[in-house]
CSV table of C-alpha atoms in Angstrom, one decimal:
chain,number,residue,atom,x,y,z
A,155,ALA,CA,16.7,18.8,-32.3
A,156,PHE,CA,18.9,15.5,-31.5
A,157,ARG,CA,20.6,17.9,-29.0
A,158,VAL,CA,17.3,18.1,-27.1
A,159,VAL,CA,17.4,14.4,-26.2
A,160,GLY,CA,21.1,14.0,-25.9
A,161,ALA,CA,21.1,11.8,-29.2
A,162,TRP,CA,23.4,14.1,-31.1
A,163,PRO,CA,27.2,12.1,-30.7
A,164,SER,CA,29.3,15.0,-30.2
A,165,LYS,CA,32.7,12.9,-29.1
A,166,PHE,CA,32.2,10.5,-32.3
A,167,ILE,CA,32.2,12.9,-35.1
A,168,GLY,CA,34.8,15.4,-34.0
A,169,ASP,CA,32.7,18.3,-32.3
A,170,VAL,CA,33.3,19.5,-28.9
A,171,GLN,CA,31.8,17.7,-26.4
A,172,THR,CA,29.8,19.5,-23.5
A,173,THR,CA,29.0,18.6,-20.3
A,174,SER,CA,25.2,18.9,-21.3
A,175,ASP,CA,25.7,16.8,-24.1
A,176,ALA,CA,27.2,14.0,-22.0
A,177,VAL,CA,24.4,13.8,-19.2
A,178,VAL,CA,21.2,14.9,-21.0
A,179,LYS,CA,20.6,11.8,-22.5
A,180,TYR,CA,20.3,10.2,-19.2
A,181,ILE,CA,18.4,12.8,-17.9
A,182,GLN,CA,15.8,12.2,-20.4
A,183,LEU,CA,16.0,8.6,-19.9
A,184,VAL,CA,15.2,9.1,-15.8
A,185,LEU,CA,12.2,11.5,-16.9
A,186,ASN,CA,10.8,9.1,-19.4
A,187,VAL,CA,10.9,6.1,-17.1
A,188,VAL,CA,9.3,8.2,-14.3
A,189,CYS,CA,6.6,9.8,-16.5
A,190,GLN,CA,5.7,6.1,-17.7
A,191,VAL,CA,5.8,4.6,-14.1
A,192,ALA,CA,3.4,7.6,-13.2
A,193,GLY,CA,1.4,7.1,-16.2
A,194,ILE,CA,1.0,3.0,-15.2
A,195,LEU,CA,0.2,4.0,-11.5
A,196,TYR,CA,-2.7,6.7,-12.7
A,197,LEU,CA,-4.3,4.2,-14.7
A,198,ARG,CA,-4.3,1.6,-12.0
A,199,GLU,CA,-5.5,3.8,-9.5
A,200,ASN,CA,-8.2,5.3,-11.8
A,201,MET,CA,-9.4,2.1,-13.8
A,202,ASP,CA,-12.8,2.1,-12.3
A,203,LYS,CA,-13.3,6.0,-12.8
A,204,LEU,CA,-12.4,6.7,-16.4
A,205,SER,CA,-14.6,5.8,-19.5
A,206,PHE,CA,-13.5,3.9,-21.9
A,207,PHE,CA,-12.1,6.6,-24.2
A,208,GLU,CA,-10.6,8.4,-21.7
A,209,LEU,CA,-8.7,4.8,-20.8
A,210,GLY,CA,-7.7,4.7,-24.1
A,211,HIS,CA,-6.2,8.0,-24.0
A,212,SER,CA,-3.8,7.2,-21.1
A,213,TYR,CA,-3.3,3.9,-22.8
A,214,ILE,CA,-1.8,5.7,-25.8
A,215,THR,CA,0.5,7.9,-23.9
A,216,VAL,CA,1.7,5.3,-21.5
A,217,LEU,CA,2.7,3.3,-25.0
A,218,MET,CA,4.1,6.4,-26.7
A,219,SER,CA,6.2,7.2,-23.4
A,220,LEU,CA,7.4,3.3,-23.9
A,221,VAL,CA,8.5,3.8,-27.4
A,222,SER,CA,10.5,7.2,-26.4
A,223,THR,CA,12.2,5.5,-23.5
A,224,SER,CA,13.2,2.4,-26.1
A,225,ARG,CA,14.7,5.0,-28.5
A,226,ILE,CA,16.8,7.3,-25.7
A,227,ILE,CA,18.1,3.7,-24.6
A,228,THR,CA,19.2,3.3,-27.9
A,229,HIS,CA,20.7,6.5,-27.9
A,230,CYS,CA,22.8,5.8,-24.8
A,231,THR,CA,24.7,2.9,-26.5
A,232,GLU,CA,27.9,3.0,-27.9
A,233,ALA,CA,26.7,1.2,-31.1
A,234,TYR,CA,24.5,3.9,-31.9
A,235,GLN,CA,27.4,6.6,-31.5
A,236,GLU,CA,29.6,4.2,-33.9
A,237,ILE,CA,26.9,4.0,-36.7
A,238,PHE,CA,26.4,7.3,-36.5
A,239,SER,CA,30.0,8.4,-36.7
A,240,LEU,CA,30.4,5.8,-39.7
A,241,TYR,CA,27.4,7.5,-41.5
A,242,VAL,CA,28.8,10.7,-41.2
A,243,ARG,CA,32.5,9.3,-42.4
A,244,LYS,CA,32.0,6.8,-45.1
A,245,ILE,CA,28.2,6.2,-45.7
A,246,HIS,CA,26.7,9.8,-46.8
A,247,LEU,CA,27.0,10.2,-50.4
A,248,PHE,CA,28.7,13.5,-49.6
A,249,ASN,CA,31.7,11.2,-49.2
A,250,VAL,CA,31.5,9.6,-52.8
A,251,ARG,CA,30.1,12.3,-54.8
A,252,ASN,CA,33.4,13.0,-56.8
A,253,ASP,CA,33.8,9.2,-57.5
A,254,SER,CA,31.7,9.7,-60.9
A,255,GLU,CA,29.4,11.6,-62.5
A,256,TYR,CA,26.7,9.1,-61.6
A,257,ALA,CA,27.8,9.0,-57.7
A,258,MET,CA,27.3,12.7,-58.3
A,259,GLU,CA,23.7,12.4,-59.8
A,260,MET,CA,22.9,10.1,-56.9
A,261,HIS,CA,24.3,12.5,-54.1
A,262,THR,CA,22.0,15.3,-55.4
A,263,LYS,CA,18.8,13.3,-55.8
A,264,ILE,CA,19.1,11.6,-52.4
A,265,HIS,CA,19.9,15.2,-50.6
A,266,LYS,CA,16.9,16.8,-52.4
A,267,LEU,CA,14.8,13.9,-51.1
A,268,CYS,CA,16.1,14.0,-47.8
A,269,TYR,CA,15.7,17.6,-47.6
A,270,PHE,CA,11.9,17.5,-48.6
A,271,LEU,CA,11.1,14.6,-46.2
A,272,THR,CA,12.9,16.5,-43.2
A,273,PHE,CA,10.5,19.6,-43.8
A,274,PHE,CA,7.3,17.3,-44.3
A,275,ILE,CA,8.1,15.4,-41.1
A,276,HIS,CA,8.9,18.3,-38.9
A,277,ALA,CA,5.9,20.2,-40.5
A,278,PHE,CA,3.6,17.2,-39.2
A,279,MET,CA,5.4,16.9,-35.8
A,280,THR,CA,4.6,20.2,-35.1
A,281,LEU,CA,0.9,19.9,-36.0
A,282,GLY,CA,0.8,17.0,-33.7
A,283,ILE,CA,2.2,18.6,-31.0
A,284,LEU,CA,0.0,21.8,-31.2
A,285,MET,CA,-3.3,19.8,-31.6
A,286,PHE,CA,-2.4,17.4,-28.7
A,287,ASN,CA,-1.6,20.0,-26.5
A,288,LEU,CA,-4.1,22.9,-27.5
A,289,ILE,CA,-7.0,20.9,-27.7
A,290,PRO,CA,-7.3,20.0,-23.9
A,291,MET,CA,-6.8,23.7,-23.0
A,292,TYR,CA,-9.5,24.9,-25.4
A,293,SER,CA,-12.0,22.2,-24.1
A,294,ASN,CA,-11.0,23.7,-20.6
A,295,TYR,CA,-12.0,27.3,-21.9
A,296,ILE,CA,-15.2,26.7,-23.7
A,297,ASN,CA,-16.4,24.6,-20.6
A,298,GLY,CA,-15.7,27.6,-18.2
A,299,LYS,CA,-13.2,25.8,-16.4
A,300,PHE,CA,-11.2,29.0,-16.1
A,301,ASN,CA,-13.7,30.7,-14.1
A,302,ARG,CA,-12.7,31.3,-10.7
A,303,GLU,CA,-16.1,31.5,-9.6
A,304,THR,CA,-17.5,28.4,-11.2
A,305,GLY,CA,-14.7,26.7,-13.0
A,306,ALA,CA,-11.9,24.5,-11.5
A,307,PHE,CA,-9.8,27.0,-10.2
A,308,SER,CA,-12.6,27.9,-8.0
A,309,GLY,CA,-12.2,24.9,-6.0
A,310,VAL,CA,-15.2,23.1,-7.0
A,311,SER,CA,-14.6,19.5,-6.6
A,312,ASN,CA,-16.1,18.0,-9.5
A,313,ALA,CA,-14.5,20.6,-11.9
A,314,THR,CA,-11.6,18.8,-12.7
A,315,MET,CA,-9.3,20.3,-15.7
A,316,GLU,CA,-8.3,18.3,-18.8
A,317,HIS,CA,-4.7,17.7,-19.6
A,318,ALA,CA,-3.2,16.4,-22.9
A,319,VAL,CA,-1.0,13.5,-20.5
A,320,TYR,CA,-2.2,12.3,-17.2
A,321,TYR,CA,0.0,11.4,-14.5
A,322,LEU,CA,-0.3,10.3,-10.6
A,323,TRP,CA,1.7,12.9,-8.6
A,324,PRO,CA,1.5,13.3,-5.0
A,325,PHE,CA,1.5,17.4,-6.0
A,326,ASN,CA,-1.3,16.8,-8.9
A,327,ASP,CA,-3.1,19.7,-7.8
A,328,THR,CA,-4.9,21.6,-11.2
A,329,THR,CA,-7.5,23.5,-9.1
A,330,HIS,CA,-4.9,25.8,-8.5
A,331,PRO,CA,-3.7,28.2,-11.3
A,332,ILE,CA,0.1,27.7,-10.7
A,333,GLY,CA,-0.5,23.7,-10.4
A,334,TYR,CA,-2.3,23.7,-13.7
A,335,ALA,CA,0.5,26.0,-15.3
A,336,ILE,CA,3.2,23.6,-14.0
A,337,ILE,CA,1.6,20.7,-15.4
A,338,VAL,CA,0.8,22.2,-18.7
A,339,ALA,CA,4.3,23.2,-19.4
A,340,PHE,CA,5.8,19.8,-18.2
A,341,ASN,CA,3.2,18.2,-20.7
A,342,TRP,CA,4.0,20.8,-23.4
A,343,TYR,CA,8.0,19.7,-22.9
A,344,ILE,CA,7.3,15.9,-22.6
A,345,SER,CA,5.0,16.0,-25.7
A,346,LEU,CA,8.2,17.8,-27.4
A,347,VAL,CA,10.7,15.3,-26.3
A,348,CYS,CA,8.4,12.3,-27.4
A,349,SER,CA,7.9,13.7,-30.6
A,350,ILE,CA,11.6,14.4,-31.4
A,351,ASN,CA,11.9,10.7,-30.2
A,352,PHE,CA,9.7,9.6,-32.9
A,353,CYS,CA,9.8,11.6,-35.6
A,354,THR,CA,13.3,12.5,-35.5
A,355,PHE,CA,14.7,9.1,-34.6
A,356,ASP,CA,12.4,8.1,-37.9
A,357,LEU,CA,14.1,10.6,-40.0
A,358,PHE,CA,17.8,9.7,-39.1
A,359,LEU,CA,16.7,5.9,-40.2
A,360,TYR,CA,15.3,7.4,-43.2
A,361,HIS,CA,19.0,9.2,-43.9
A,362,LEU,CA,20.4,5.9,-43.2
A,363,VAL,CA,18.6,3.9,-45.5
A,364,PHE,CA,18.1,6.2,-48.2
A,365,HIS,CA,22.1,6.9,-48.3
A,366,ILE,CA,22.7,2.8,-48.5
A,367,TRP,CA,20.0,3.0,-51.4
A,368,GLY,CA,22.0,5.4,-53.1
A,369,HIS,CA,25.3,3.2,-52.4
A,370,LEU,CA,23.4,0.4,-54.1
A,371,LYS,CA,22.2,2.0,-56.9
A,372,ILE,CA,26.0,3.2,-57.3
A,373,LEU,CA,27.4,-0.4,-57.0
A,374,ILE,CA,25.1,-1.7,-59.4
A,375,HIS,CA,25.9,0.8,-62.0
A,376,ASN,CA,29.4,0.2,-61.8
A,377,LEU,CA,28.7,-3.5,-62.2
A,378,LYS,CA,26.4,-2.9,-65.2
A,379,THR,CA,29.4,-0.6,-66.8
A,380,PHE,CA,32.2,-3.1,-65.8
A,381,PRO,CA,34.5,-3.0,-69.0
A,382,ARG,CA,35.0,-5.9,-71.2
A,383,PRO,CA,38.0,-6.8,-73.0
A,384,ILE,CA,38.8,-5.2,-75.8
A,385,GLY,CA,39.3,-8.3,-77.9
A,386,ALA,CA,35.7,-9.3,-77.0
A,387,ILE,CA,34.4,-6.0,-78.3
A,388,ARG,CA,36.1,-6.2,-81.7
A,389,ASN,CA,35.2,-10.0,-82.2
A,390,GLU,CA,38.5,-11.0,-82.2
A,391,GLU,CA,39.6,-14.6,-81.6
A,392,GLN,CA,41.7,-13.7,-78.8
A,393,ASN,CA,39.1,-12.2,-76.4
A,394,ASP,CA,40.3,-12.9,-73.0
A,395,TYR,CA,41.5,-9.9,-70.9
A,396,THR,CA,45.0,-9.0,-71.6
A,397,GLU,CA,47.6,-8.9,-68.7
A,398,GLU,CA,47.5,-5.1,-68.4
A,399,GLU,CA,43.8,-5.3,-68.5
A,400,SER,CA,43.9,-7.9,-66.1
A,401,LYS,CA,45.6,-5.7,-63.5
A,402,GLN,CA,42.7,-3.0,-64.2
A,403,ILE,CA,40.2,-5.3,-63.6
A,404,TYR,CA,41.7,-6.8,-60.4
A,405,GLU,CA,41.5,-3.1,-58.9
A,406,ARG,CA,38.0,-2.8,-60.3
A,407,LEU,CA,37.1,-5.8,-58.5
A,408,LYS,CA,38.8,-5.1,-55.2
A,409,LYS,CA,36.8,-1.6,-55.4
A,410,LEU,CA,33.7,-3.5,-56.0
A,411,VAL,CA,34.0,-6.2,-52.9
A,412,GLN,CA,35.1,-3.2,-50.6
A,413,HIS,CA,32.4,-1.2,-51.6
A,414,HIS,CA,29.8,-4.0,-51.2
A,415,ASN,CA,31.4,-5.2,-48.1
A,416,LEU,CA,30.8,-1.7,-46.4
A,417,ILE,CA,27.1,-1.8,-47.5
A,418,ILE,CA,26.6,-5.3,-46.0
A,419,ASP,CA,28.3,-4.1,-42.9
A,420,PHE,CA,26.3,-1.2,-42.6
A,421,ILE,CA,22.8,-2.9,-43.2
A,422,ALA,CA,24.1,-5.3,-40.2
A,423,ARG,CA,24.8,-2.8,-38.1
A,424,ILE,CA,21.2,-0.9,-38.4
A,425,SER,CA,19.8,-4.4,-37.6
A,426,ASP,CA,21.8,-5.0,-34.4
A,427,THR,CA,21.8,-1.0,-33.2
A,428,PHE,CA,18.2,-0.3,-33.9
A,429,GLY,CA,16.7,-3.9,-33.4
A,430,LEU,CA,15.2,-3.4,-30.1
A,431,SER,CA,13.7,0.0,-30.8
A,432,LEU,CA,12.0,-1.5,-34.0
A,433,PHE,CA,10.4,-4.1,-32.4
A,434,VAL,CA,9.0,-2.0,-29.5
A,435,TYR,CA,8.0,0.3,-32.6
A,436,LEU,CA,6.2,-2.4,-34.2
A,437,CYS,CA,4.2,-3.6,-31.4
A,438,TYR,CA,3.3,-0.1,-30.5
A,439,HIS,CA,1.7,0.2,-33.9
A,440,GLN,CA,-0.1,-3.0,-33.5
A,441,VAL,CA,-1.8,-2.0,-30.1
A,442,CYS,CA,-2.1,1.7,-30.9
A,443,GLY,CA,-3.5,1.6,-34.4
A,444,CYS,CA,-6.6,0.0,-33.1
A,445,ILE,CA,-6.9,2.2,-29.9
A,446,LEU,CA,-6.7,5.3,-32.0
A,447,LEU,CA,-9.4,4.0,-34.5
A,448,LEU,CA,-11.6,3.5,-31.5
A,449,GLU,CA,-10.9,7.3,-30.4
A,450,CYS,CA,-11.7,8.6,-33.5
A,451,SER,CA,-15.2,6.1,-33.8
A,452,THR,CA,-17.2,8.3,-31.7
A,453,LEU,CA,-17.1,11.0,-34.9
A,454,GLU,CA,-17.4,13.5,-32.2
A,455,LEU,CA,-15.5,16.9,-33.4
A,456,SER,CA,-13.2,17.2,-30.2
A,457,ALA,CA,-12.2,13.3,-30.8
A,458,LEU,CA,-11.6,14.1,-34.4
A,459,ILE,CA,-9.5,17.4,-33.8
A,460,ARG,CA,-7.7,15.8,-31.0
A,461,TYR,CA,-6.9,12.2,-32.4
A,462,GLY,CA,-7.7,12.6,-36.1
A,463,PRO,CA,-4.2,14.1,-36.7
A,464,LEU,CA,-2.5,11.9,-34.4
A,465,THR,CA,-4.0,8.8,-36.0
A,466,ALA,CA,-2.8,10.1,-39.6
A,467,ILE,CA,0.6,10.7,-38.1
A,468,ILE,CA,0.9,7.3,-36.5
A,469,PHE,CA,-0.3,5.2,-39.8
A,470,GLN,CA,1.5,7.6,-41.8
A,471,LEU,CA,4.9,6.8,-39.9
A,472,LEU,CA,4.2,3.1,-40.1
A,473,ILE,CA,3.6,3.0,-43.9
A,474,GLN,CA,6.4,5.6,-44.2
A,475,VAL,CA,9.1,3.4,-42.1
A,476,SER,CA,7.9,-0.1,-43.9
A,477,LEU,CA,8.3,1.2,-47.6
A,478,VAL,CA,11.4,3.2,-46.9
A,479,PHE,CA,13.0,-0.3,-45.5
A,480,GLU,CA,11.3,-2.1,-48.3
A,481,LEU,CA,13.8,-0.2,-50.4
A,482,LEU,CA,16.8,-2.2,-49.3
A,483,GLY,CA,15.0,-5.6,-49.6
A,484,SER,CA,14.0,-4.6,-53.3
A,485,MET,CA,17.4,-4.3,-54.2
A,486,THR,CA,18.6,-7.8,-53.3
A,487,GLU,CA,17.3,-9.3,-56.9
A,488,SER,CA,18.9,-6.4,-58.8
A,489,LEU,CA,22.3,-6.7,-57.1
A,490,MET,CA,22.8,-10.2,-57.8
A,491,ASN,CA,21.7,-10.2,-61.6
A,492,ALA,CA,24.3,-7.2,-61.7
A,493,VAL,CA,26.8,-9.4,-60.6
A,494,TYR,CA,26.3,-12.4,-62.4
A,495,ASP,CA,26.2,-10.3,-65.5
A,496,LEU,CA,29.6,-9.5,-64.9
A,497,PRO,CA,32.0,-10.6,-68.1
A,498,TRP,CA,33.3,-13.5,-65.7
A,499,GLU,CA,33.6,-15.8,-68.7
A,500,TYR,CA,36.5,-13.6,-70.0
A,501,MET,CA,38.7,-13.4,-66.6
A,502,GLU,CA,41.4,-15.5,-65.2
A,503,VAL,CA,40.4,-18.0,-62.3
A,504,ARG,CA,41.6,-16.1,-59.4
A,505,HIS,CA,39.3,-13.1,-60.6
A,506,ARG,CA,36.2,-15.5,-61.3
A,507,ARG,CA,36.9,-16.7,-57.5
A,508,THR,CA,36.4,-13.2,-56.8
A,509,VAL,CA,33.2,-12.8,-58.6
A,510,HIS,CA,31.8,-16.0,-57.4
A,511,ILE,CA,32.2,-15.0,-53.8
A,512,MET,CA,30.8,-11.7,-54.7
A,513,LEU,CA,27.9,-13.3,-56.1
A,514,ARG,CA,27.5,-15.7,-53.2
A,515,GLN,CA,27.1,-12.6,-50.9
A,516,SER,CA,24.8,-10.7,-53.1
A,517,GLN,CA,22.3,-13.4,-52.6
A,518,VAL,CA,21.9,-12.7,-49.1
A,519,SER,CA,19.1,-10.6,-48.4
A,520,LEU,CA,19.5,-7.0,-47.6
A,521,ASN,CA,16.3,-6.6,-45.4
A,522,THR,CA,16.6,-5.0,-42.0
A,523,ARG,CA,15.4,-7.2,-39.1
A,524,ALA,CA,13.9,-6.1,-35.9
A,525,LEU,CA,15.6,-8.3,-33.1
A,526,ASN,CA,16.6,-10.5,-36.1
A,527,MET,CA,13.0,-12.2,-36.2
A,528,VAL,CA,10.8,-9.6,-38.1
A,529,ASP,CA,11.5,-7.8,-41.5
A,530,ILE,CA,10.7,-4.2,-41.9
A,531,GLY,CA,8.8,-3.9,-44.9
A,532,SER,CA,5.6,-3.8,-46.9
A,533,ARG,CA,4.6,-7.4,-45.5
A,534,THR,CA,4.9,-6.6,-42.1
A,535,MET,CA,3.1,-3.1,-42.3
A,536,ILE,CA,0.0,-4.8,-44.1
A,537,ALA,CA,0.1,-7.5,-41.4
A,538,ILE,CA,-0.2,-4.9,-38.6
A,539,LEU,CA,-2.7,-2.7,-40.4
A,540,LYS,CA,-4.9,-5.9,-41.0
A,541,THR,CA,-4.6,-7.0,-37.4
A,542,SER,CA,-5.4,-3.5,-36.1
A,543,LEU,CA,-8.4,-3.0,-38.3
A,544,SER,CA,-9.7,-6.5,-37.1
A,545,TYR,CA,-9.6,-5.7,-33.8
A,546,PHE,CA,-11.0,-2.1,-34.0
A,547,VAL,CA,-14.1,-3.8,-35.8
A,548,MET,CA,-14.2,-6.8,-33.3
A,549,LEU,CA,-14.3,-4.1,-30.2
A,550,ARG,CA,-16.6,-1.5,-31.9
């Protein structure tokens, strides 16, 4: 799916990079910008002609195009390619599965979780594409608009065709079968691209977060199982670490610090790389959630079939992405307690300094922020849902 939108960084992960891989993302970027401009022009041109709910539909598609464009821009950045490469080479738990039994256990759990989540999201994405594009075609059919004598293809001016997405094209002739077929095919394609930029982009973020969460669990486990001095275990009078034990402790602390630094650096990279697209995404949910509720509020069968699955998918994506990122923030206190519980009282001064530095670093929040302004988590999700419902009730 990433190859369709040019998001597969072949060069950075060692794959053979073809010409199509290098240019397709820029073609997608131009295509999305053109579609977004055409959608805005359609709204401006038909503002007085469309009903409130038809306007809502066009607003939704323009906003979805904006989110899709922001994500393609992210795909074009070198930071995205680097974080993808780092994920494959170091962050994926496949790379550390042989370090310990617990690491293998976490790798197996995260692998199964990612597998089922991938299946679930792709199923929802397929359902959304089908419902979004088939409903207008079915509506045209039952209203007799495919009839060459009385329908839109007959040339009757008031028998216009319904579409999944509306644009202002100079050649937008839907009263001709070929013109209608071209627009329908284009809408299917742009719906596929937009869905990939929505669902698969989110899925990649979930994979990043779950594997970082797995690393945090492994780090905390290693901290909790940190060996105590033999003298302390035997309740001997001399209970500090021996010289031989101190050498082993140094190597363990070194690995723990390196592991912790890797996690902190990668979380910072996620915020820097995806901050813009996540901020646009949150703004989209704030506006689009209200509009979708208004579209469904008519309780008409066609509206429920067309917008019901899309509404469920949009709210599910918001809840899903918020709860997934909440996993990282919830690990801050557990990590801090695990570092403090290290047997630092038995260590040499130089080792205590290392523990102290690690303890200070562990107090830094692990939350991911959009543009370093908004935390991605349950609080932001609840605020967006409350605001959307409030505006919906007011407009209703």
